[in-house]
Amino acid sequence: MVLSDQWIYIKDLKDHIGEHVEIKGWLFNKRSSGKIHFLQIRDGTGFVQGIVEKSVSNETFELADELRIESSLSVKGKVRKDERSPYGYEIDVDGIEIYQIPLEDYPISKKEHGIDFLMNNRHLWLRSQRQFHILHVRNEVIWAVREFYRNNGFILIDTPILTGAIGESAGELFNIEYFDLGKAYLTQTGQLYLEAAAMAFGKVYNLGPTFRAEKSKTRRHLTEFWMNEAEVAYYTSNDNMHLQEELVSYVVGRVLERAGDHLKALERDTKPLEKVQTPFPRISYDEGVRLLQKKGFDIKWGDDIGGDEETAISEEFDRPVMVYNYPRNIKAFYMQPDPQRPEVVLCDDMLAPEGYGEIIGASERINDPDLLIERIKEFNLPAESYDWYIDLRKYGSVPHSGFGMGIERLVAWICKLEHIREAIPFARTIYRIHP
RNA sequence: UCCACCAUAGCUCAACCGGUAGAGCAUCCGGCUGUUAACCGGAGGGUUGUAGGUUCGAGUCCUACUGGUGGAGCCA
């Protein structure tokens, strides 16, 4: 038999039942007895088991015997549907070509590993099935985000990664030498640039890496993470909240539709995700504080809402909840005060269910130039760095609102991960930059 | 920056009141014709993170350091 027939991907096996095909991939596990080898093969699109029985040529049977974990190989054989396989299909192998037998033992075993070891071996850990499913969900999340904006008339505006001294506060910025211009910083937010773009394009968004030099060590923090921000001219805080719930419900819906098998493989109970339909509940900061006091938290008006408090609030609801209008003193300088109550600002945080906390931070922005200048001074920020930002308020200033959504937090919640570091291919945390 | 915890074989972990290091997996050898983290038999594998200290004796107790983990603050 001619064995040079077509190479296909594992995900397409279902369309080739009974045919003789070739799979190119890696051996992720092997079980053998004297007369039969079970080859567990991964090709990046899925997983399948190849069967090598003694009845094949001696040469092929010997090759199967030599294979070690993570050997790269091509197998040829006939596709068969089989209930005994966890993947539904099997290949009766009659030809094996080895690309490489690993030079050393593969470090990641079939048993458990500690997180330090796994993160040190992240370049190999990516090959594991769990990571395969998580990163497929991430892929669908990002596609869905982009799709949402495209469907809703937004323009993609890529905001700069290198910036001058501008953002919400200094001290949490990574800095580098920038030729003769002194220090440049890695972006902490593209918001200010999106505000400029909103005055040019109306509805804009970005999606890219963001950097925070905070020494945070928790399951919710990375020093480098991907953020989606949106900014819309003429949107009030209420319009903004509506946009956020439309976005999040859309993304969750698309992920359920397109990555349902991945969620199932991760043993993620999808029932809570199916409830993520608009409208989302909204409670004011005032109501939030009263609710927390009733639940026994030691919190008074004016205090920020911490992680445990966020969880306690989100427990009251079966879908993401938006907590709006926080005290002005605990929020950023650019947020628009409530004209009825100047001690609070028009803003909201969206808290994910199941204890995942804040996934979106949002606000209406100050549009009055004098008030903005006053706030910049009040926060002791260098006014000269904000010259162009203030400029935006001089030429047809309008009410406008926007938000930032953490992609990894969203992925961690949708996959129900213990830690955000599995939601990004190569996590950057305070003590980890390698690999 | 602060608080807590952890560090023993390649990996995951044991080792009682301080008494001289043990298992599973991985590796190698042998067996097994449907395995599902396959299984069965055998073998090799250790300066117990580093440096001091207490003690007749330290993996175990004390101090410092290094590396890591979780959390607080802060945020997405």
XYZ file of C-alpha atoms (C1' of nucleotides) in Angstrom:
511
model
C 0.000 0.000 0.000
C 1.212 3.490 -0.847
C 1.605 5.359 2.412
C 2.101 8.826 0.977
C -1.574 9.764 1.131
C -2.931 12.842 2.760
C -1.810 14.523 5.933
C -4.770 15.725 7.987
C -5.302 17.347 11.360
C -6.810 15.465 14.278
C -9.756 17.855 14.513
C -10.799 16.721 11.015
C -10.660 12.970 11.706
C -14.447 12.757 11.803
C -14.548 13.560 8.079
C -12.142 10.743 7.189
C -13.592 7.632 8.808
C -12.472 4.538 6.946
C -9.799 6.441 5.050
C -6.057 5.957 5.206
C -4.520 9.175 6.551
C -1.361 10.675 7.997
C -1.119 12.568 11.296
C 1.930 14.656 12.197
C 2.338 15.373 15.867
C 3.884 14.471 19.178
C 3.562 11.446 21.433
C 2.167 12.606 24.772
C 1.758 9.151 26.286
C 2.286 5.525 25.398
C 0.981 2.301 26.891
C 2.347 -0.996 25.750
C 1.965 -4.675 26.248
C 3.997 -7.318 24.509
C 1.831 -7.452 21.434
C 0.202 -4.014 21.201
C 1.187 -0.364 21.588
C -1.248 2.438 22.348
C 0.189 5.726 21.096
C -1.392 8.890 22.463
C -0.787 11.577 19.873
C -1.295 15.341 19.946
C -1.010 17.563 16.874
C -2.063 20.973 18.190
C -5.660 20.591 17.021
C -6.649 17.647 19.177
C -5.752 14.319 20.692
C -6.064 10.810 19.296
C -4.936 7.281 20.047
C -3.020 5.232 17.516
C -3.033 1.441 17.783
C 0.010 -0.539 16.694
C -0.676 -4.250 16.697
C 1.838 -7.048 16.275
C 0.319 -7.793 12.881
C 2.041 -4.748 11.287
C 5.566 -4.992 9.905
C 8.292 -5.785 12.432
C 9.973 -2.505 11.545
C 6.907 -0.429 12.442
C 6.308 -2.371 15.643
C 9.941 -1.820 16.671
C 9.685 1.903 15.928
C 6.628 2.112 18.174
C 8.618 0.395 20.881
C 11.443 2.961 20.646
C 9.165 5.975 21.018
C 9.470 8.038 24.170
C 7.221 10.726 25.600
C 7.232 13.850 23.348
C 8.756 12.082 20.381
C 7.802 13.990 17.238
C 6.417 11.667 14.642
C 4.119 11.021 11.748
C 1.792 8.057 11.800
C -0.159 6.612 8.916
C -3.160 4.412 9.210
C -6.867 3.873 8.838
C -9.320 6.008 10.806
C -11.884 4.163 12.860
C -14.651 5.355 15.140
C -14.239 3.619 18.473
C -16.256 3.863 21.642
C -13.311 2.556 23.682
C -11.276 5.681 22.924
C -11.760 8.792 25.076
C -11.461 10.826 21.898
C -14.064 8.902 19.920
C -11.696 7.974 17.094
C -8.662 5.787 16.691
C -6.094 5.121 14.008
C -4.939 1.620 13.153
C -1.320 2.490 12.539
C 0.581 0.726 9.740
C 3.425 3.205 9.292
C 5.528 5.378 11.605
C 8.088 8.032 10.732
C 10.116 9.469 13.590
C 11.223 13.102 13.397
C 12.996 13.074 16.749
C 13.247 10.878 19.812
C 13.712 13.306 22.746
C 17.359 13.769 23.712
C 16.482 13.778 27.407
C 13.598 12.656 29.582
C 10.618 14.943 29.232
C 10.370 16.846 32.531
C 6.599 17.041 32.775
C 5.290 13.713 33.955
C 1.802 12.316 34.072
C 1.642 12.835 37.824
C 1.170 16.093 39.678
C 3.623 18.953 39.703
C 4.060 22.010 41.883
C 3.358 25.441 40.458
C 6.973 26.607 40.697
C 8.147 23.668 38.615
C 5.367 24.114 36.087
C 6.007 27.832 35.683
C 9.742 27.183 35.257
C 8.737 24.778 32.506
C 5.973 26.921 31.031
C 7.459 26.467 27.553
C 6.699 22.748 27.882
C 3.642 23.025 30.130
C 1.847 24.705 27.195
C 1.727 21.247 25.583
C -0.471 19.846 28.346
C -4.129 19.228 27.643
C -5.424 21.588 30.305
C -3.359 24.463 28.926
C -4.502 23.573 25.425
C -8.124 24.024 26.450
C -7.565 27.210 28.469
C -5.658 28.948 25.701
C -8.282 27.928 23.178
C -10.859 29.655 25.390
C -8.622 32.727 25.509
C -8.434 32.677 21.741
C -12.228 32.638 21.488
C -12.570 35.378 24.109
C -10.317 37.704 22.134
C -12.001 36.942 18.845
C -15.394 37.605 20.443
C -14.226 40.932 21.887
C -12.978 42.134 18.516
C -16.118 40.869 16.818
C -18.351 42.706 19.267
C -16.715 46.018 18.512
C -16.723 45.422 14.783
C -20.427 44.524 14.889
C -21.181 47.678 16.856
C -19.444 50.296 14.769
C -16.284 50.768 16.812
C -12.930 51.633 15.273
C -9.793 49.859 16.478
C -7.265 52.380 17.746
C -3.972 50.823 18.778
C -2.657 52.935 21.627
C 1.086 53.272 22.256
C 2.992 50.920 24.532
C 5.823 53.400 25.113
C 4.581 56.596 26.679
C 5.797 59.675 28.466
C 4.985 60.199 32.115
C 1.247 59.907 31.893
C -1.351 57.647 33.383
C -3.146 57.404 36.645
C -0.214 57.540 39.018
C 3.555 57.227 38.923
C 5.555 54.665 40.870
C 3.717 51.761 39.339
C 5.274 52.251 35.929
C 8.125 50.316 34.349
C 10.602 52.774 32.924
C 13.337 52.629 30.304
C 15.905 55.057 28.897
C 14.544 56.708 25.795
C 17.403 58.186 23.745
C 17.970 61.848 24.672
C 14.444 62.345 25.959
C 14.971 60.857 29.393
C 12.625 58.250 30.818
C 9.903 56.550 28.859
C 7.339 54.270 30.462
C 5.513 51.098 29.506
C 1.839 51.864 29.204
C -0.413 51.354 32.178
C -3.521 52.289 30.233
C -4.334 53.514 26.760
C -7.315 55.438 28.046
C -6.021 58.949 27.578
C -5.095 58.188 23.986
C -8.467 56.567 23.394
C -10.134 59.730 24.683
C -8.263 61.659 21.988
C -9.347 59.101 19.398
C -12.981 59.186 20.564
C -13.074 62.874 19.661
C -11.954 61.889 16.157
C -13.827 58.616 15.591
C -16.693 58.592 18.102
C -16.589 54.941 19.170
C -13.149 53.422 19.639
C -11.445 50.475 21.327
C -8.039 48.972 21.850
C -6.762 45.553 22.862
C -3.185 45.070 23.886
C -0.629 44.510 26.600
C -0.554 46.706 29.693
C 2.123 46.924 32.356
C 1.902 47.510 36.075
C 4.985 47.624 38.272
C 2.837 47.040 41.361
C 4.333 44.489 43.678
C 1.098 42.565 43.752
C 1.291 38.885 44.542
C -2.187 37.501 44.280
C -4.101 35.145 42.053
C -5.671 38.148 40.321
C -2.536 40.079 39.340
C 0.080 40.021 36.609
C 2.720 42.643 35.872
C 1.959 42.295 32.159
C -1.628 41.682 31.161
C -3.896 42.242 28.184
C -6.548 44.854 28.467
C -9.419 45.866 26.244
C -10.460 49.472 26.587
C -13.325 51.297 24.924
C -14.172 54.974 24.801
C -17.286 56.593 23.367
C -17.980 60.269 22.762
C -21.307 61.557 24.118
C -21.807 58.422 26.290
C -22.953 58.987 29.836
C -22.066 56.639 32.663
C -25.407 54.884 32.132
C -24.731 54.376 28.426
C -21.315 53.086 29.441
C -22.779 50.461 31.784
C -25.142 49.336 29.059
C -22.214 48.898 26.679
C -20.300 46.844 29.241
C -23.133 44.404 29.856
C -23.691 43.997 26.123
C -19.995 43.260 25.628
C -19.599 40.767 28.458
C -22.801 38.876 27.689
C -21.789 38.703 24.020
C -18.335 37.369 24.798
C -19.622 34.737 27.230
C -22.284 33.695 24.726
C -19.788 33.271 21.888
C -17.388 31.320 24.085
C -20.158 28.937 25.147
C -21.062 28.492 21.499
C -17.582 28.041 20.063
C -15.472 26.751 22.935
C -18.062 24.652 24.758
C -16.002 21.492 24.276
C -12.970 23.180 25.802
C -14.976 24.310 28.826
C -16.324 20.793 29.185
C -12.811 19.365 29.039
C -11.860 21.805 31.802
C -14.837 20.472 33.790
C -16.225 23.991 33.933
C -19.895 23.968 34.976
C -21.410 26.108 32.227
C -24.747 26.723 33.967
C -23.556 29.901 35.725
C -22.212 31.144 32.379
C -25.518 30.481 30.637
C -27.158 32.930 33.057
C -24.917 35.772 31.895
C -27.696 37.601 30.028
C -28.525 41.312 29.996
C -29.522 43.286 31.935
C -26.909 42.902 34.656
C -27.810 44.029 38.178
C -26.539 47.462 39.249
C -26.111 48.686 42.773
C -24.761 52.002 43.954
C -21.694 52.240 46.130
C -24.002 53.497 48.927
C -26.158 50.361 48.651
C -23.032 48.235 48.460
C -21.722 49.631 51.728
C -25.085 49.066 53.444
C -25.215 45.512 52.097
C -21.707 44.810 53.387
C -22.495 46.293 56.801
C -25.549 44.057 56.986
C -23.308 41.097 56.161
C -21.042 42.003 59.068
C -18.164 43.726 57.291
C -16.343 46.499 59.102
C -16.762 49.113 56.395
C -17.944 52.710 56.420
C -18.892 55.136 53.682
C -15.699 56.382 52.064
C -13.752 53.130 52.396
C -12.752 51.250 49.280
C -14.313 47.877 48.573
C -11.661 45.162 48.941
C -11.401 41.669 47.502
C -13.434 39.862 50.147
C -16.078 42.567 50.023
C -16.296 42.263 46.245
C -16.889 38.541 46.597
C -19.583 39.147 49.227
C -21.410 41.552 46.916
C -21.166 39.309 43.862
C -22.515 36.367 45.877
C -25.850 38.171 45.991
C -26.265 37.876 42.229
C -26.227 35.141 39.593
C -24.540 37.283 36.939
C -21.951 40.051 36.861
C -22.942 43.063 38.960
C -22.023 46.690 38.379
C -21.268 48.770 41.451
C -21.547 52.426 40.515
C -20.750 55.930 41.780
C -17.912 55.560 44.263
C -16.628 58.322 46.541
C -14.448 60.663 44.565
C -11.550 60.334 47.032
C -10.879 56.701 46.238
C -11.040 57.009 42.454
C -8.880 58.413 39.653
C -8.471 62.124 38.945
C -10.205 62.134 35.553
C -13.603 60.856 36.710
C -16.631 63.105 36.329
C -18.270 64.158 39.600
C -21.994 63.534 39.937
C -23.568 66.992 39.423
C -26.155 66.159 42.135
C -23.546 64.852 44.619
C -20.031 66.147 44.028
C -18.606 63.787 46.658
C -19.183 60.826 44.318
C -17.988 60.260 40.758
C -19.855 58.735 37.812
C -18.134 55.396 37.486
C -18.637 51.658 37.863
C -16.736 48.463 38.532
C -18.096 45.243 37.088
C -17.642 42.324 39.465
C -17.662 38.823 38.002
C -19.632 36.095 39.821
C -18.124 33.143 41.683
C -15.607 35.277 43.567
C -13.648 36.479 40.547
C -13.907 40.141 41.479
C -13.347 43.162 39.303
C -13.163 42.513 35.571
C -14.036 46.024 34.402
C -13.243 49.487 35.743
C -15.233 52.272 34.089
C -16.179 55.917 34.309
C -17.498 59.029 32.666
C -14.561 61.414 32.157
C -14.316 65.035 33.183
C -15.020 67.218 30.139
C -14.611 70.658 31.689
C -11.028 71.932 31.235
C -10.920 73.984 34.425
C -12.178 71.153 36.599
C -9.696 68.760 34.979
C -6.780 71.121 35.686
C -7.995 71.507 39.259
C -8.036 67.736 39.725
C -4.593 67.271 38.211
C -3.250 69.756 40.763
C -5.205 68.138 43.574
C -3.553 64.780 42.758
C -0.106 66.414 42.526
C 0.334 65.234 38.948
C 2.757 67.021 36.597
C 0.389 69.302 34.667
C 2.872 69.750 31.814
C 2.689 66.038 30.943
C -1.051 66.339 30.565
C -1.006 69.316 28.218
C -2.394 67.431 25.252
C -4.956 65.649 27.441
C -6.208 69.014 28.706
C -6.169 70.248 25.105
C -8.898 67.734 24.271
C -11.238 69.753 26.513
C -10.607 72.980 24.606
C -11.879 72.049 21.182
C -15.472 70.872 21.273
C -15.364 69.054 24.583
C -18.212 66.589 25.104
C -19.338 64.157 27.770
C -17.650 60.830 27.147
C -17.181 57.553 28.934
C -15.140 54.414 28.721
C -13.755 51.409 30.519
C -10.975 48.851 30.711
C -11.553 45.102 30.839
C -8.887 42.622 31.953
C -8.661 39.790 29.429
C -6.960 37.322 31.776
C -9.458 37.983 34.548
C -12.245 37.347 32.086
C -10.623 34.126 30.876
C -9.903 33.001 34.454
C -13.550 33.498 35.393
C -14.943 31.829 32.255
C -12.629 28.822 32.743
C -12.987 28.985 36.524
C -9.213 28.942 37.074
C -7.561 29.061 40.475
C -5.028 31.594 39.255
C -4.852 34.151 36.452
C -1.357 32.993 35.395
C -2.837 30.064 33.456
C -4.975 32.474 31.413
C -2.006 33.881 29.476
C 0.627 31.893 27.534
C 3.655 33.296 29.359
C 2.688 34.972 32.620
C 4.795 37.788 33.984
C 4.627 38.031 37.753
C 6.725 39.924 40.226
C 9.296 37.152 40.669
C 9.047 35.539 37.267
C 10.288 36.686 33.862
C 11.672 33.317 32.642
C 10.803 31.573 30.408
C 6.424 47.538 51.316
C 4.019 44.344 55.123
C 2.062 39.430 57.066
C 1.852 34.016 56.807
C 3.531 29.479 54.864
C 6.932 26.259 52.046
C 12.077 24.256 50.453
C 13.994 16.127 51.411
C 15.701 11.540 44.737
C 14.382 14.199 37.894
C 8.844 15.051 39.713
C 4.965 14.684 43.798
C 5.406 13.714 48.752
C 6.578 10.612 53.705
C 10.058 10.309 57.855
C 6.143 10.174 65.498
C 9.178 13.162 71.285
C 15.904 15.167 67.852
C 18.491 8.814 67.077
C 21.753 8.605 61.011
C 16.567 8.657 54.377
C 11.460 6.060 52.363
C 7.228 5.523 48.747
C 4.702 6.460 44.058
C 5.734 8.328 39.268
C 9.821 8.987 35.763
C 14.503 6.213 33.950
C 16.860 1.213 32.791
C 15.971 -4.416 32.454
C 12.124 -8.294 32.134
C 6.670 -9.699 31.470
C 1.788 -8.867 29.497
C -2.990 -8.701 22.626
C -7.602 -3.122 24.386
C -4.464 0.095 27.671
C -7.226 4.817 29.826
C -2.377 9.015 35.221
C -2.370 1.060 32.288
C -0.543 -2.954 35.239
C 3.140 -6.858 37.407
C 8.522 -8.208 38.888
C 13.598 -6.299 39.423
C 17.584 -2.365 39.413
C 19.999 2.333 39.785
C 19.110 7.130 41.896
C 20.233 11.738 48.176
C 26.208 16.795 50.877
C 17.647 16.963 53.118
C 18.021 25.253 49.442
C 22.770 28.097 51.538
C 25.702 29.663 55.875
C 26.081 29.547 60.964
C 24.376 27.899 65.937
C 22.291 24.489 70.034
C 23.145 19.132 71.047
C 26.594 13.093 72.385
C 23.591 13.264 67.899
C 19.769 17.843 63.446
C 15.719 16.471 57.556
C 13.545 17.660 62.468
C 15.146 22.983 67.172
C 17.265 28.437 66.729
C 19.312 32.729 63.584
C 20.398 34.911 58.961
C 20.230 34.580 53.823
C 18.346 32.745 49.005
C 14.374 30.997 46.121
C 9.172 30.154 45.847
C 3.817 30.253 47.252
C -0.617 32.599 49.265
C -2.625 37.099 51.111
C -2.888 42.681 52.386
C -2.434 47.353 50.023
C -3.328 48.681 44.763
C -5.669 47.529 40.591
C -7.867 44.892 35.109
